[in-house]
Amino acid sequence: MSVDEAGPAATPAPPYTAVIFTSVRAGGHAAAYASMAAEMDALARLQPGFLAVETARAAPSDGGLGITVSYWVDEAAAGAWKQVARHLVAQRHGREAWYREYRVRVATVHREYGSGVRG
Amino acid sequence: MSVDEAGPAATPAPPYTAVIFTSVRAGGHAAAYASMAAEMDALARLQPGFLAVETARAAPSDGGLGITVSYWVDEAAAGAWKQVARHLVAQRHGREAWYREYRVRVATVHREYGSGVRG
């Protein structure tokens, strides 16, 4: 985990694009999944237009829902990442093997507030 | 936890509004926090324009980042919920007591895909 995953991500003033990826993992392959997730994270950060990523997964005893939100300068940058991610996942068994269920939502962030520097 | 929190939420065809709430909890008050979170969840579901909510929090050993995404028919519905939530949190010590850091992003979902009924 890199430093910026310890808290809410730093993002520029809106508008920008958010890709909300919600999933429930299929059972098994935990080490292989962790390795793939780390590789996807590293690759995302190298993509043009990448801004930040936030990720959290509930304990299996609590439903095991995972949410990863990646932030991009615009929809074109998010779309380019989609192709890279899809290819990587396909190489490693495919989404059906990793996820029991998943959903992707592409959104435009209009407003942002909270604690910290941009209060 | 209600049934629809066991997996990605069911939402209607876009566009609709997503409120992405990212936070790191302040230490302590775990039982009181769980109680407040459950109450907020129940209240959100009663709000006009509520569609769904998804939530996940990483283990403290993994940074403890929490992500809750609530979905609303439009920004007005999300804004009305903001007032209710703010009031509830304020009654119970205030955000500063519950969260070491938090960030709220209001976004419009344009596109959605994934496994399951809407493929």
PDB file of C-alpha atoms in Angstrom:
ATOM      1  CA  MET A   1       0.000   0.000   0.000  1.00  0.00           C
ATOM      2  CA  SER A   2       1.301   3.397  -0.868  1.00  0.00           C
ATOM      3  CA  VAL A   3       1.045   6.401   1.399  1.00  0.00           C
ATOM      4  CA  ASP A   4      -1.978   8.057  -0.197  1.00  0.00           C
ATOM      5  CA  GLU A   5      -4.100   4.972   0.414  1.00  0.00           C
ATOM      6  CA  ALA A   6      -3.929   5.551   4.154  1.00  0.00           C
ATOM      7  CA  GLY A   7      -6.563   8.283   3.871  1.00  0.00           C
ATOM      8  CA  PRO A   8      -8.879  10.004   1.433  1.00  0.00           C
ATOM      9  CA  ALA A   9      -7.108  10.705  -1.850  1.00  0.00           C
ATOM     10  CA  ALA A  10      -5.883  14.139  -2.830  1.00  0.00           C
ATOM     11  CA  THR A  11      -7.619  15.236  -6.020  1.00  0.00           C
ATOM     12  CA  PRO A  12      -7.659  18.547  -7.904  1.00  0.00           C
ATOM     13  CA  ALA A  13     -10.608  20.915  -8.058  1.00  0.00           C
ATOM     14  CA  PRO A  14     -13.595  19.332  -9.840  1.00  0.00           C
ATOM     15  CA  PRO A  15     -14.698  18.462 -12.425  1.00  0.00           C
ATOM     16  CA  TYR A  16     -12.898  15.150 -12.906  1.00  0.00           C
ATOM     17  CA  THR A  17     -13.957  11.549 -13.510  1.00  0.00           C
ATOM     18  CA  ALA A  18     -14.545   8.864 -10.878  1.00  0.00           C
ATOM     19  CA  VAL A  19     -14.793   5.167 -11.689  1.00  0.00           C
ATOM     20  CA  ILE A  20     -16.575   3.333  -8.879  1.00  0.00           C
ATOM     21  CA  PHE A  21     -15.792  -0.380  -8.961  1.00  0.00           C
ATOM     22  CA  THR A  22     -17.858  -2.446  -6.520  1.00  0.00           C
ATOM     23  CA  SER A  23     -17.264  -6.166  -6.176  1.00  0.00           C
ATOM     24  CA  VAL A  24     -17.639  -9.311  -4.161  1.00  0.00           C
ATOM     25  CA  ARG A  25     -14.666 -11.635  -4.554  1.00  0.00           C
ATOM     26  CA  ALA A  26     -15.074 -15.221  -5.582  1.00  0.00           C
ATOM     27  CA  GLY A  27     -13.517 -17.544  -3.028  1.00  0.00           C
ATOM     28  CA  GLY A  28      -9.922 -18.745  -3.192  1.00  0.00           C
ATOM     29  CA  HIS A  29      -6.755 -17.595  -4.959  1.00  0.00           C
ATOM     30  CA  ALA A  30      -6.168 -14.993  -2.263  1.00  0.00           C
ATOM     31  CA  ALA A  31      -2.428 -14.617  -2.851  1.00  0.00           C
ATOM     32  CA  ALA A  32      -2.813 -14.478  -6.641  1.00  0.00           C
ATOM     33  CA  TYR A  33      -5.569 -11.912  -6.271  1.00  0.00           C
ATOM     34  CA  ALA A  34      -3.473  -9.725  -3.954  1.00  0.00           C
ATOM     35  CA  SER A  35      -0.637  -9.891  -6.450  1.00  0.00           C
ATOM     36  CA  MET A  36      -2.911  -8.928  -9.348  1.00  0.00           C
ATOM     37  CA  ALA A  37      -4.465  -6.101  -7.327  1.00  0.00           C
ATOM     38  CA  ALA A  38      -1.030  -4.707  -6.505  1.00  0.00           C
ATOM     39  CA  GLU A  39      -0.014  -4.906 -10.147  1.00  0.00           C
ATOM     40  CA  MET A  40      -3.219  -3.154 -11.260  1.00  0.00           C
ATOM     41  CA  ASP A  41      -2.622  -0.426  -8.715  1.00  0.00           C
ATOM     42  CA  ALA A  42       0.934   0.114  -9.968  1.00  0.00           C
ATOM     43  CA  LEU A  43      -0.199   0.133 -13.615  1.00  0.00           C
ATOM     44  CA  ALA A  44      -3.027   2.573 -12.933  1.00  0.00           C
ATOM     45  CA  ARG A  45      -0.593   5.058 -11.453  1.00  0.00           C
ATOM     46  CA  LEU A  46       1.446   4.974 -14.668  1.00  0.00           C
ATOM     47  CA  GLN A  47      -1.565   5.709 -16.883  1.00  0.00           C
ATOM     48  CA  PRO A  48      -1.883   9.159 -18.460  1.00  0.00           C
ATOM     49  CA  GLY A  49      -4.545  11.173 -16.647  1.00  0.00           C
ATOM     50  CA  PHE A  50      -4.431   9.146 -13.427  1.00  0.00           C
ATOM     51  CA  LEU A  51      -5.230  11.263 -10.370  1.00  0.00           C
ATOM     52  CA  ALA A  52      -5.683   8.952  -7.375  1.00  0.00           C
ATOM     53  CA  VAL A  53      -7.256   5.742  -6.116  1.00  0.00           C
ATOM     54  CA  GLU A  54      -9.063   4.777  -2.914  1.00  0.00           C
ATOM     55  CA  THR A  55      -9.861   1.216  -1.959  1.00  0.00           C
ATOM     56  CA  ALA A  56     -11.553  -0.636   0.901  1.00  0.00           C
ATOM     57  CA  ARG A  57     -12.888  -4.141   1.327  1.00  0.00           C
ATOM     58  CA  ALA A  58     -15.144  -5.319   4.137  1.00  0.00           C
ATOM     59  CA  ALA A  59     -14.213  -8.455   6.062  1.00  0.00           C
ATOM     60  CA  PRO A  60     -15.717 -11.678   4.645  1.00  0.00           C
ATOM     61  CA  SER A  61     -17.759 -11.964   7.848  1.00  0.00           C
ATOM     62  CA  ASP A  62     -19.286  -8.580   6.987  1.00  0.00           C
ATOM     63  CA  GLY A  63     -20.295  -9.419   3.410  1.00  0.00           C
ATOM     64  CA  GLY A  64     -16.873  -8.937   1.809  1.00  0.00           C
ATOM     65  CA  LEU A  65     -17.972  -6.038  -0.390  1.00  0.00           C
ATOM     66  CA  GLY A  66     -15.046  -4.201  -1.965  1.00  0.00           C
ATOM     67  CA  ILE A  67     -15.132  -0.654  -3.286  1.00  0.00           C
ATOM     68  CA  THR A  68     -12.337   0.864  -5.341  1.00  0.00           C
ATOM     69  CA  VAL A  69     -12.756   4.397  -6.638  1.00  0.00           C
ATOM     70  CA  SER A  70     -10.200   5.587  -9.165  1.00  0.00           C
ATOM     71  CA  TYR A  71     -10.035   9.237 -10.189  1.00  0.00           C
ATOM     72  CA  TRP A  72      -9.052  10.469 -13.644  1.00  0.00           C
ATOM     73  CA  VAL A  73      -8.650  13.803 -15.381  1.00  0.00           C
ATOM     74  CA  ASP A  74     -11.456  12.955 -17.787  1.00  0.00           C
ATOM     75  CA  GLU A  75     -13.518  10.105 -19.239  1.00  0.00           C
ATOM     76  CA  ALA A  76     -11.001   9.478 -22.027  1.00  0.00           C
ATOM     77  CA  ALA A  77      -8.278   8.731 -19.460  1.00  0.00           C
ATOM     78  CA  ALA A  78     -10.653   6.469 -17.521  1.00  0.00           C
ATOM     79  CA  GLY A  79     -11.619   4.704 -20.759  1.00  0.00           C
ATOM     80  CA  ALA A  80      -7.972   4.056 -21.673  1.00  0.00           C
ATOM     81  CA  TRP A  81      -7.405   2.533 -18.243  1.00  0.00           C
ATOM     82  CA  LYS A  82     -10.443   0.317 -18.730  1.00  0.00           C
ATOM     83  CA  GLN A  83      -8.761  -1.325 -21.735  1.00  0.00           C
ATOM     84  CA  VAL A  84      -5.511  -1.917 -19.830  1.00  0.00           C
ATOM     85  CA  ALA A  85      -7.303  -3.295 -16.761  1.00  0.00           C
ATOM     86  CA  ARG A  86      -9.558  -5.513 -18.827  1.00  0.00           C
ATOM     87  CA  HIS A  87      -6.543  -6.985 -20.611  1.00  0.00           C
ATOM     88  CA  LEU A  88      -4.684  -7.627 -17.354  1.00  0.00           C
ATOM     89  CA  VAL A  89      -7.665  -9.306 -15.717  1.00  0.00           C
ATOM     90  CA  ALA A  90      -8.323 -11.390 -18.828  1.00  0.00           C
ATOM     91  CA  GLN A  91      -4.719 -12.634 -18.808  1.00  0.00           C
ATOM     92  CA  ARG A  92      -5.218 -13.787 -15.219  1.00  0.00           C
ATOM     93  CA  HIS A  93      -8.302 -15.993 -15.456  1.00  0.00           C
ATOM     94  CA  GLY A  94     -10.930 -13.366 -16.252  1.00  0.00           C
ATOM     95  CA  ARG A  95     -13.339 -11.405 -14.120  1.00  0.00           C
ATOM     96  CA  GLU A  96     -15.668 -14.351 -13.648  1.00  0.00           C
ATOM     97  CA  ALA A  97     -12.914 -16.229 -11.796  1.00  0.00           C
ATOM     98  CA  TRP A  98     -12.012 -13.339  -9.486  1.00  0.00           C
ATOM     99  CA  TYR A  99     -15.389 -11.815  -8.772  1.00  0.00           C
ATOM    100  CA  ARG A 100     -18.651 -13.384  -7.807  1.00  0.00           C
ATOM    101  CA  GLU A 101     -20.290 -10.104  -8.712  1.00  0.00           C
ATOM    102  CA  TYR A 102     -19.081  -6.681  -9.794  1.00  0.00           C
ATOM    103  CA  ARG A 103     -20.347  -3.381 -11.031  1.00  0.00           C
ATOM    104  CA  VAL A 104     -18.622  -0.405 -12.616  1.00  0.00           C
ATOM    105  CA  ARG A 105     -20.009   3.116 -12.541  1.00  0.00           C
ATOM    106  CA  VAL A 106     -18.441   5.993 -14.427  1.00  0.00           C
ATOM    107  CA  ALA A 107     -19.244   9.385 -12.957  1.00  0.00           C
ATOM    108  CA  THR A 108     -18.304  13.047 -13.150  1.00  0.00           C
ATOM    109  CA  VAL A 109     -17.425  14.650  -9.823  1.00  0.00           C
ATOM    110  CA  HIS A 110     -18.930  18.142  -9.551  1.00  0.00           C
ATOM    111  CA  ARG A 111     -18.285  19.026  -5.950  1.00  0.00           C
ATOM    112  CA  GLU A 112     -15.844  18.023  -3.245  1.00  0.00           C
ATOM    113  CA  TYR A 113     -15.412  19.013   0.384  1.00  0.00           C
ATOM    114  CA  GLY A 114     -14.164  17.600   3.655  1.00  0.00           C
ATOM    115  CA  SER A 115     -11.492  17.879   6.300  1.00  0.00           C
ATOM    116  CA  GLY A 116      -7.908  18.757   5.441  1.00  0.00           C
ATOM    117  CA  VAL A 117      -6.343  21.238   3.086  1.00  0.00           C
ATOM    118  CA  ARG A 118      -9.298  21.881   0.815  1.00  0.00           C
ATOM    119  CA  GLY A 119     -11.663  21.972   3.814  1.00  0.00           C
TER     120      GLY A 119
ATOM    121  CA  MET B   1     -26.713  -5.078   7.467  1.00  0.00           C
ATOM    122  CA  SER B   2     -29.514  -5.405   4.989  1.00  0.00           C
ATOM    123  CA  VAL B   3     -29.522  -7.803   2.092  1.00  0.00           C
ATOM    124  CA  ASP B   4     -28.498  -5.402  -0.639  1.00  0.00           C
ATOM    125  CA  GLU B   5     -25.265  -4.571   1.163  1.00  0.00           C
ATOM    126  CA  ALA B   6     -23.964  -8.084   0.536  1.00  0.00           C
ATOM    127  CA  GLY B   7     -23.136  -7.155  -3.066  1.00  0.00           C
ATOM    128  CA  PRO B   8     -23.074  -4.267  -5.507  1.00  0.00           C
ATOM    129  CA  ALA B   9     -26.203  -2.173  -5.183  1.00  0.00           C
ATOM    130  CA  ALA B  10     -29.044  -2.331  -7.668  1.00  0.00           C
ATOM    131  CA  THR B  11     -29.531   1.079  -9.254  1.00  0.00           C
ATOM    132  CA  PRO B  12     -31.721   2.288 -12.130  1.00  0.00           C
ATOM    133  CA  ALA B  13     -30.395   3.281 -15.542  1.00  0.00           C
ATOM    134  CA  PRO B  14     -28.145   6.374 -15.352  1.00  0.00           C
ATOM    135  CA  PRO B  15     -28.040   9.275 -14.913  1.00  0.00           C
ATOM    136  CA  TYR B  16     -28.319   9.468 -11.137  1.00  0.00           C
ATOM    137  CA  THR B  17     -26.247  10.985  -8.336  1.00  0.00           C
ATOM    138  CA  ALA B  18     -23.490   9.290  -6.325  1.00  0.00           C
ATOM    139  CA  VAL B  19     -22.123  10.683  -3.071  1.00  0.00           C
ATOM    140  CA  ILE B  20     -18.698   9.167  -2.367  1.00  0.00           C
ATOM    141  CA  PHE B  21     -17.818   9.486   1.326  1.00  0.00           C
ATOM    142  CA  THR B  22     -14.238   8.476   2.123  1.00  0.00           C
ATOM    143  CA  SER B  23     -13.002   8.494   5.711  1.00  0.00           C
ATOM    144  CA  VAL B  24     -10.529   7.313   8.260  1.00  0.00           C
ATOM    145  CA  ARG B  25     -12.083   6.780  11.673  1.00  0.00           C
ATOM    146  CA  ALA B  26     -10.721   8.415  14.767  1.00  0.00           C
ATOM    147  CA  GLY B  27      -9.875   5.825  17.403  1.00  0.00           C
ATOM    148  CA  GLY B  28     -12.311   4.654  20.063  1.00  0.00           C
ATOM    149  CA  HIS B  29     -16.107   4.749  20.510  1.00  0.00           C
ATOM    150  CA  ALA B  30     -16.447   1.678  18.283  1.00  0.00           C
ATOM    151  CA  ALA B  31     -19.839   0.599  19.633  1.00  0.00           C
ATOM    152  CA  ALA B  32     -21.257   4.133  19.536  1.00  0.00           C
ATOM    153  CA  TYR B  33     -19.979   4.561  16.016  1.00  0.00           C
ATOM    154  CA  ALA B  34     -21.522   1.297  14.840  1.00  0.00           C
ATOM    155  CA  SER B  35     -24.811   2.380  16.371  1.00  0.00           C
ATOM    156  CA  MET B  36     -24.681   5.771  14.655  1.00  0.00           C
ATOM    157  CA  ALA B  37     -23.729   4.189  11.330  1.00  0.00           C
ATOM    158  CA  ALA B  38     -26.675   1.806  11.555  1.00  0.00           C
ATOM    159  CA  GLU B  39     -29.009   4.682  12.374  1.00  0.00           C
ATOM    160  CA  MET B  40     -27.701   6.747   9.456  1.00  0.00           C
ATOM    161  CA  ASP B  41     -28.165   3.811   7.143  1.00  0.00           C
ATOM    162  CA  ALA B  42     -31.770   3.369   8.275  1.00  0.00           C
ATOM    163  CA  LEU B  43     -32.489   7.099   7.966  1.00  0.00           C
ATOM    164  CA  ALA B  44     -30.955   7.303   4.494  1.00  0.00           C
ATOM    165  CA  ARG B  45     -33.286   4.580   3.263  1.00  0.00           C
ATOM    166  CA  LEU B  46     -36.273   6.637   4.408  1.00  0.00           C
ATOM    167  CA  GLN B  47     -35.173   9.765   2.538  1.00  0.00           C
ATOM    168  CA  PRO B  48     -37.036  10.776  -0.626  1.00  0.00           C
ATOM    169  CA  GLY B  49     -34.959   9.952  -3.684  1.00  0.00           C
ATOM    170  CA  PHE B  50     -32.792   7.319  -1.998  1.00  0.00           C
ATOM    171  CA  LEU B  51     -31.686   4.578  -4.403  1.00  0.00           C
ATOM    172  CA  ALA B  52     -29.043   2.448  -2.675  1.00  0.00           C
ATOM    173  CA  VAL B  53     -25.910   2.460  -0.569  1.00  0.00           C
ATOM    174  CA  GLU B  54     -22.662   0.483  -0.656  1.00  0.00           C
ATOM    175  CA  THR B  55     -20.116   0.509   2.138  1.00  0.00           C
ATOM    176  CA  ALA B  56     -16.743  -1.066   2.907  1.00  0.00           C
ATOM    177  CA  ARG B  57     -14.027  -0.364   5.456  1.00  0.00           C
ATOM    178  CA  ALA B  58     -10.517  -1.764   5.361  1.00  0.00           C
ATOM    179  CA  ALA B  59      -9.105  -3.384   8.483  1.00  0.00           C
ATOM    180  CA  PRO B  60      -7.197  -1.009  10.781  1.00  0.00           C
ATOM    181  CA  SER B  61      -4.036  -2.965   9.966  1.00  0.00           C
ATOM    182  CA  ASP B  62      -4.607  -2.079   6.322  1.00  0.00           C
ATOM    183  CA  GLY B  63      -5.035   1.664   6.792  1.00  0.00           C
ATOM    184  CA  GLY B  64      -8.660   1.600   7.971  1.00  0.00           C
ATOM    185  CA  LEU B  65      -9.967   3.569   4.996  1.00  0.00           C
ATOM    186  CA  GLY B  66     -13.746   3.506   4.715  1.00  0.00           C
ATOM    187  CA  ILE B  67     -15.727   4.179   1.557  1.00  0.00           C
ATOM    188  CA  THR B  68     -19.492   4.631   1.533  1.00  0.00           C
ATOM    189  CA  VAL B  69     -21.203   5.422  -1.743  1.00  0.00           C
ATOM    190  CA  SER B  70     -24.834   6.449  -1.564  1.00  0.00           C
ATOM    191  CA  TYR B  71     -26.942   6.725  -4.705  1.00  0.00           C
ATOM    192  CA  TRP B  72     -29.767   9.234  -5.207  1.00  0.00           C
ATOM    193  CA  VAL B  73     -32.226  10.111  -7.931  1.00  0.00           C
ATOM    194  CA  ASP B  74     -30.695  13.571  -8.261  1.00  0.00           C
ATOM    195  CA  GLU B  75     -28.519  16.169  -6.559  1.00  0.00           C
ATOM    196  CA  ALA B  76     -31.465  17.703  -4.734  1.00  0.00           C
ATOM    197  CA  ALA B  77     -32.197  14.398  -2.997  1.00  0.00           C
ATOM    198  CA  ALA B  78     -28.515  13.987  -2.114  1.00  0.00           C
ATOM    199  CA  GLY B  79     -28.443  17.554  -0.778  1.00  0.00           C
ATOM    200  CA  ALA B  80     -31.482  16.967   1.439  1.00  0.00           C
ATOM    201  CA  TRP B  81     -29.797  13.881   2.893  1.00  0.00           C
ATOM    202  CA  LYS B  82     -26.660  15.912   3.573  1.00  0.00           C
ATOM    203  CA  GLN B  83     -28.636  18.157   5.925  1.00  0.00           C
ATOM    204  CA  VAL B  84     -30.136  15.187   7.785  1.00  0.00           C
ATOM    205  CA  ALA B  85     -26.792  13.391   8.078  1.00  0.00           C
ATOM    206  CA  ARG B  86     -24.983  16.525   9.200  1.00  0.00           C
ATOM    207  CA  HIS B  87     -27.549  17.075  11.928  1.00  0.00           C
ATOM    208  CA  LEU B  88     -27.339  13.479  13.154  1.00  0.00           C
ATOM    209  CA  VAL B  89     -23.541  13.502  13.254  1.00  0.00           C
ATOM    210  CA  ALA B  90     -23.512  16.882  14.997  1.00  0.00           C
ATOM    211  CA  GLN B  91     -25.870  15.562  17.688  1.00  0.00           C
ATOM    212  CA  ARG B  92     -23.421  12.712  18.318  1.00  0.00           C
ATOM    213  CA  HIS B  93     -20.152  14.575  18.972  1.00  0.00           C
ATOM    214  CA  GLY B  94     -19.494  15.967  15.473  1.00  0.00           C
ATOM    215  CA  ARG B  95     -17.476  14.763  12.568  1.00  0.00           C
ATOM    216  CA  GLU B  96     -14.181  15.747  14.165  1.00  0.00           C
ATOM    217  CA  ALA B  97     -14.772  13.225  16.957  1.00  0.00           C
ATOM    218  CA  TRP B  98     -15.667  10.358  14.626  1.00  0.00           C
ATOM    219  CA  TYR B  99     -13.303  10.893  11.743  1.00  0.00           C
ATOM    220  CA  ARG B 100      -9.614  11.628  11.659  1.00  0.00           C
ATOM    221  CA  GLU B 101     -10.075  12.622   8.051  1.00  0.00           C
ATOM    222  CA  TYR B 102     -12.937  12.565   5.577  1.00  0.00           C
ATOM    223  CA  ARG B 103     -13.856  13.691   2.101  1.00  0.00           C
ATOM    224  CA  VAL B 104     -17.169  13.947   0.285  1.00  0.00           C
ATOM    225  CA  ARG B 105     -17.484  13.924  -3.498  1.00  0.00           C
ATOM    226  CA  VAL B 106     -20.762  14.526  -5.286  1.00  0.00           C
ATOM    227  CA  ALA B 107     -20.891  13.027  -8.755  1.00  0.00           C
ATOM    228  CA  THR B 108     -23.253  12.245 -11.621  1.00  0.00           C
ATOM    229  CA  VAL B 109     -23.155   8.656 -12.831  1.00  0.00           C
ATOM    230  CA  HIS B 110     -23.291   8.508 -16.633  1.00  0.00           C
ATOM    231  CA  ARG B 111     -22.572   4.888 -17.350  1.00  0.00           C
ATOM    232  CA  GLU B 112     -22.904   1.593 -15.515  1.00  0.00           C
ATOM    233  CA  TYR B 113     -22.058  -1.979 -16.392  1.00  0.00           C
ATOM    234  CA  GLY B 114     -21.027  -5.220 -14.744  1.00  0.00           C
ATOM    235  CA  SER B 115     -22.120  -8.727 -13.972  1.00  0.00           C
ATOM    236  CA  GLY B 116     -25.701  -9.567 -13.122  1.00  0.00           C
ATOM    237  CA  VAL B 117     -29.021  -8.495 -14.511  1.00  0.00           C
ATOM    238  CA  ARG B 118     -27.944  -5.378 -16.355  1.00  0.00           C
ATOM    239  CA  GLY B 119     -24.804  -7.135 -17.725  1.00  0.00           C
TER     240      GLY B 119
END
